[in-house]
Tab-separated table of C-alpha atoms in Angstrom:
chain	number	residue	atom	x	y	z
A	1	MET	CA	33.781	128.746	201.353
A	2	PRO	CA	36.480	128.315	198.733
A	3	ALA	CA	37.914	131.745	197.380
A	4	GLU	CA	36.545	133.042	193.965
A	5	PRO	CA	39.042	132.888	191.186
A	6	GLY	CA	40.596	136.172	189.712
A	7	GLY	CA	39.287	135.941	186.269
A	8	PRO	CA	38.318	133.644	183.914
A	9	GLY	CA	39.864	130.321	183.791
A	10	GLY	CA	40.733	130.732	187.276
A	11	ARG	CA	43.825	132.831	187.037
A	12	ARG	CA	44.447	134.109	190.644
A	13	PRO	CA	45.500	137.764	190.710
A	14	LYS	CA	48.342	139.620	192.030
A	15	PRO	CA	48.065	140.896	195.787
A	16	GLY	CA	45.795	144.194	195.871
A	17	THR	CA	44.678	143.797	192.167
A	18	GLN	CA	41.744	141.410	192.522
A	19	THR	CA	38.916	144.175	192.543
A	20	VAL	CA	40.402	145.841	189.352
A	21	ASP	CA	41.046	142.278	187.830
A	22	ARG	CA	37.691	141.551	188.449
A	23	ALA	CA	35.761	144.461	187.142
A	24	VAL	CA	37.935	144.115	183.659
A	25	ALA	CA	36.956	140.585	183.634
A	26	VAL	CA	33.010	141.728	183.834
A	27	LEU	CA	33.729	144.300	181.226
A	28	ARG	CA	35.841	141.961	178.629
A	29	THR	CA	32.432	139.371	179.035
A	30	PHE	CA	30.469	142.116	177.248
A	31	GLU	CA	32.990	141.802	174.040
A	32	ASP	CA	30.966	138.775	173.187
A	33	ALA	CA	27.967	138.909	175.108
A	34	GLY	CA	25.782	142.075	174.206
A	35	ARG	CA	23.366	141.976	176.948
A	36	GLN	CA	23.950	140.282	180.343
A	37	THR	CA	22.024	139.385	183.688
A	38	PRO	CA	24.936	139.424	186.590
A	39	THR	CA	23.737	135.480	187.136
A	40	GLU	CA	24.707	135.261	183.752
A	41	ILE	CA	28.107	137.031	184.358
A	42	ALA	CA	28.724	135.218	187.678
A	43	HIS	CA	28.199	131.695	185.748
A	44	ARG	CA	30.303	132.887	183.065
A	45	LEU	CA	33.535	134.002	185.360
A	46	GLY	CA	33.091	131.678	188.269
A	47	LEU	CA	32.042	133.992	190.662
A	48	SER	CA	28.826	134.195	193.398
A	49	VAL	CA	26.272	136.022	191.998
A	50	SER	CA	26.394	138.830	195.038
A	51	THR	CA	29.853	139.083	194.189
A	52	ALA	CA	28.977	139.838	190.233
A	53	HIS	CA	25.644	142.069	190.979
A	54	ARG	CA	28.037	144.273	193.400
A	55	ILE	CA	30.323	144.319	190.398
A	56	VAL	CA	27.796	145.274	187.780
A	57	HIS	CA	26.400	148.001	189.861
A	58	ALA	CA	29.733	149.380	190.726
A	59	LEU	CA	30.340	149.439	187.071
A	60	HIS	CA	26.519	150.508	186.379
A	61	ALA	CA	27.030	153.701	189.079
A	62	THR	CA	30.270	154.686	186.877
A	63	GLY	CA	28.160	154.454	183.614
A	64	MET	CA	30.424	151.785	182.700
A	65	LEU	CA	27.791	149.685	182.225
A	66	GLY	CA	23.705	150.630	181.158
A	67	ARG	CA	20.754	148.394	182.092
A	68	ASP	CA	17.877	147.650	180.433
A	69	PRO	CA	14.820	148.441	183.030
A	70	GLN	CA	12.300	145.781	181.201
A	71	THR	CA	14.796	143.420	180.960
A	72	GLU	CA	17.185	144.250	184.196
A	73	ARG	CA	20.284	143.279	181.587
A	74	TYR	CA	23.311	145.417	181.813
A	75	PHE	CA	25.200	146.465	178.395
A	76	LEU	CA	28.444	148.325	177.910
A	77	GLY	CA	27.321	152.110	178.459
A	78	PRO	CA	28.151	155.664	177.827
A	79	THR	CA	31.352	155.751	179.691
A	80	ALA	CA	33.213	152.612	177.872
A	81	ALA	CA	31.646	154.322	174.808
A	82	ILE	CA	32.709	157.382	175.276
A	83	LEU	CA	36.553	156.319	176.669
A	84	GLY	CA	36.984	153.744	174.094
A	85	ARG	CA	36.254	156.557	171.282
A	86	LEU	CA	38.819	158.781	172.518
A	87	ALA	CA	40.968	156.441	173.119
A	88	LEU	CA	41.173	155.134	168.982
A	89	GLU	CA	41.624	159.036	168.874
A	90	ARG	CA	44.655	159.275	170.597
A	91	MET	CA	45.860	156.292	169.253
A	92	GLY	CA	45.635	157.901	166.056
A	93	SER	CA	42.558	155.963	164.474
A	94	THR	CA	41.017	158.993	162.531
A	95	LEU	CA	44.531	159.861	161.020
A	96	LEU	CA	45.391	156.276	160.190
A	97	GLN	CA	42.431	155.337	158.308
A	98	PRO	CA	42.689	156.477	154.840
A	99	GLU	CA	46.270	154.747	154.896
A	100	LEU	CA	44.284	151.608	156.258
A	101	THR	CA	41.737	152.094	153.494
A	102	ALA	CA	44.515	152.906	150.888
A	103	LEU	CA	45.927	149.434	151.576
A	104	ARG	CA	43.231	147.359	151.346
A	105	ASP	CA	41.874	149.028	147.811
A	106	GLY	CA	45.414	148.242	146.851
A	107	THR	CA	45.403	144.690	147.328
A	108	GLY	CA	42.222	143.643	147.950
A	109	GLU	CA	42.385	142.077	151.004
A	110	ALA	CA	41.263	142.092	154.841
A	111	VAL	CA	43.528	144.747	156.944
A	112	SER	CA	43.423	145.028	160.427
A	113	LEU	CA	45.763	147.274	163.190
A	114	GLY	CA	46.130	145.515	166.270
A	115	VAL	CA	47.985	146.782	169.758
A	116	ARG	CA	49.182	144.150	172.161
A	117	ALA	CA	46.891	143.140	175.498
A	118	GLY	CA	48.780	141.231	177.645
A	119	ASP	CA	49.298	138.090	175.702
A	120	GLU	CA	47.040	138.875	173.597
A	121	VAL	CA	46.598	141.025	170.468
A	122	ALA	CA	43.343	143.495	170.342
A	123	VAL	CA	41.792	144.390	166.886
A	124	LEU	CA	41.484	148.248	167.124
A	125	LEU	CA	40.413	148.316	163.463
A	126	HIS	CA	39.782	146.115	160.911
A	127	LEU	CA	38.674	146.813	156.829
A	128	PRO	CA	37.473	143.674	155.299
A	129	SER	CA	38.058	142.450	151.953
A	130	THR	CA	36.406	142.820	148.974
A	131	HIS	CA	36.646	139.127	147.608
A	132	PRO	CA	33.554	137.085	148.825
A	133	LEU	CA	35.735	134.918	150.578
A	134	ARG	CA	38.001	136.493	153.160
A	135	TYR	CA	38.670	136.789	157.102
A	136	ASP	CA	36.894	139.348	158.959
A	137	GLN	CA	37.885	140.021	162.626
A	138	PRO	CA	35.875	142.738	163.963
A	139	PRO	CA	37.113	145.659	166.256
A	140	GLY	CA	37.316	144.226	169.737
A	141	ASP	CA	38.513	140.652	168.412
A	142	ARG	CA	41.554	139.283	170.519
A	143	ASN	CA	44.011	136.798	168.965
A	144	PRO	CA	46.687	134.744	171.117
A	145	ILE	CA	49.624	136.711	170.455
A	146	HIS	CA	51.848	133.398	169.924
A	147	THR	CA	49.537	132.587	166.765
A	148	CYS	CA	49.088	135.661	164.435
A	149	ALA	CA	51.188	137.848	162.842
A	150	MET	CA	50.502	140.973	164.344
A	151	GLY	CA	51.417	139.605	167.686
A	152	LYS	CA	54.577	138.222	166.413
A	153	ALA	CA	54.939	142.051	164.784
A	154	LEU	CA	54.988	143.230	168.389
A	155	LEU	CA	56.633	141.184	169.847
A	156	ALA	CA	59.560	140.887	167.526
A	157	PHE	CA	60.464	144.683	167.769
A	158	GLU	CA	59.819	145.318	171.484
A	159	ASP	CA	61.790	142.489	172.319
A	160	ASP	CA	59.213	141.384	174.384
A	161	GLN	CA	58.391	138.170	176.932
A	162	VAL	CA	55.326	136.421	176.923
A	163	ALA	CA	54.036	135.138	180.151
A	164	MET	CA	52.710	131.805	178.608
A	165	ARG	CA	53.583	128.729	180.307
A	166	GLU	CA	54.916	126.210	177.480
A	167	PRO	CA	53.309	124.473	175.622
A	168	TYR	CA	51.422	127.300	173.909
A	169	ARG	CA	47.969	126.338	173.252
A	170	ARG	CA	48.150	124.782	169.767
A	171	PHE	CA	45.213	125.794	167.277
A	172	THR	CA	46.807	123.748	164.010
A	173	PRO	CA	49.579	121.478	163.081
A	174	SER	CA	51.696	125.187	162.279
A	175	THR	CA	51.147	126.290	165.701
A	176	LEU	CA	54.071	127.155	167.822
A	177	THR	CA	53.790	126.071	170.765
A	178	THR	CA	57.261	126.259	172.688
A	179	ARG	CA	59.285	129.797	173.549
A	180	THR	CA	62.709	127.987	171.598
A	181	GLU	CA	60.301	127.916	168.618
A	182	LEU	CA	59.105	131.326	169.155
A	183	ALA	CA	62.177	133.399	169.222
A	184	ALA	CA	63.525	131.661	166.150
A	185	GLU	CA	60.332	132.888	164.750
A	186	LEU	CA	61.261	136.856	165.901
A	187	ALA	CA	64.620	136.379	165.118
A	188	ARG	CA	63.750	135.807	161.546
A	189	THR	CA	61.304	138.576	162.049
A	190	ARG	CA	63.793	141.103	162.881
A	191	GLU	CA	65.833	140.459	160.573
A	192	ARG	CA	63.315	140.505	157.124
A	193	GLY	CA	61.404	143.512	158.971
A	194	TYR	CA	57.893	141.466	158.471
A	195	SER	CA	56.365	138.773	160.411
A	196	VAL	CA	54.067	136.082	158.674
A	197	ASN	CA	51.395	133.698	160.223
A	198	ASP	CA	51.378	130.520	158.133
A	199	GLU	CA	48.177	129.111	159.109
A	200	GLU	CA	49.260	129.119	163.152
A	201	ARG	CA	45.968	130.286	163.955
A	202	LEU	CA	43.204	129.469	161.580
A	203	ALA	CA	43.828	126.495	159.003
A	204	GLY	CA	43.687	127.545	155.568
A	205	VAL	CA	44.745	131.530	156.377
A	206	ARG	CA	48.047	133.245	156.203
A	207	ALA	CA	48.670	136.505	156.711
A	208	VAL	CA	51.869	139.369	157.247
A	209	ALA	CA	52.502	142.157	159.626
A	210	ALA	CA	54.451	144.978	159.863
A	211	PRO	CA	55.319	147.057	162.896
A	212	VAL	CA	53.897	150.812	163.303
A	213	ARG	CA	56.259	153.203	165.638
A	214	ASP	CA	54.938	156.011	167.950
A	215	GLY	CA	57.551	159.348	167.986
A	216	ALA	CA	59.512	157.623	170.183
A	217	GLY	CA	60.655	154.993	167.525
A	218	ARG	CA	58.744	152.367	170.015
A	219	THR	CA	56.244	149.529	168.599
A	220	PHE	CA	52.769	150.182	169.788
A	221	ALA	CA	50.544	148.619	167.079
A	222	ALA	CA	50.986	146.345	164.019
A	223	VAL	CA	49.286	146.575	160.547
A	224	ALA	CA	48.636	143.336	158.711
A	225	LEU	CA	47.056	141.942	155.663
A	226	GLN	CA	44.979	138.693	156.506
A	227	GLY	CA	43.288	136.220	153.773
A	228	PRO	CA	42.802	133.102	152.413
A	229	SER	CA	45.853	130.388	152.039
A	230	VAL	CA	44.656	130.386	147.989
A	231	ARG	CA	45.089	133.955	147.200
A	232	PHE	CA	48.381	134.522	149.812
A	233	GLY	CA	50.686	132.185	147.889
A	234	ASP	CA	54.207	131.584	147.842
A	235	ASP	CA	53.891	133.712	144.358
A	236	ARG	CA	51.565	136.587	146.036
A	237	MET	CA	53.664	136.741	149.252
A	238	PRO	CA	56.736	139.737	147.741
A	239	GLU	CA	53.544	142.230	146.688
A	240	LEU	CA	51.762	141.943	149.763
A	241	THR	CA	54.696	142.216	151.883
A	242	GLU	CA	55.965	145.136	150.282
A	243	ALA	CA	52.571	146.790	150.376
A	244	VAL	CA	52.176	146.122	153.954
A	245	LEU	CA	55.207	147.539	155.139
A	246	LYS	CA	55.428	150.361	152.748
A	247	ALA	CA	51.720	151.230	154.756
A	248	ALA	CA	53.861	150.758	157.702
A	249	THR	CA	56.061	153.247	157.296
A	250	ARG	CA	53.306	155.733	156.211
A	251	LEU	CA	51.349	154.210	159.248
A	252	THR	CA	54.515	155.580	161.347
A	253	ALA	CA	54.933	158.931	160.007
A	254	LEU	CA	51.877	159.754	160.209
A	255	HIS	CA	51.544	158.832	164.009
A	256	ARG	CA	54.631	160.851	164.643
A	257	HIS	CA	52.362	164.300	164.380
A	258	LEU	CA	50.798	163.061	167.800
A	259	SER	CA	53.526	162.251	169.814
């Protein structure tokens, strides 16, 4: 019998991490599916049904997953909720929320706070724009790190690398798909102090982001303003850039109280 993949896309895990990788992959299927059976999870991940049942039952026993006895479908459980809430609180979400709200209200544009999750950016907090035409990405959404302003801010100011193979996945004609292109953009980001997404993930959507640092000066998150290109024209970008840089400075100062 052929070996099962370690997770989505057939990625092979490092030795000793297969069990953890599979459990995390199972939990991540609930990012875009509210309730599922083990069989549905198995089909999504390319696992055998017996393996999916074993992992799901183990996660259910720890409270990471809950179960509806009538439908026999599983959902994220109380332990996952508690850990998620504690993680957000300890990263300063309660303390940082007023600054994010002020940034949204001052510009009228959508605001996001994100952190790195491998070669993706995970959205921790998102405040929607006050305009009918807007770009939304709810907490929990993930974006490829090379395509978004928050991702480039996180990469540039931590001087880190991506593990993706070239060419990187292309989403629009503006997507950066090579290490050389990305490195040049990160150098520009460091020089000017902020990053820009110029329709690289979605056509018609632009964004500007800046790094948020902890008490030790390490970049742990990025804050971004995002919206349709019709409102993020070159004439308005200086105003939006100044707003996001000031917000990042205030968020950094607030977070130092937690460190």
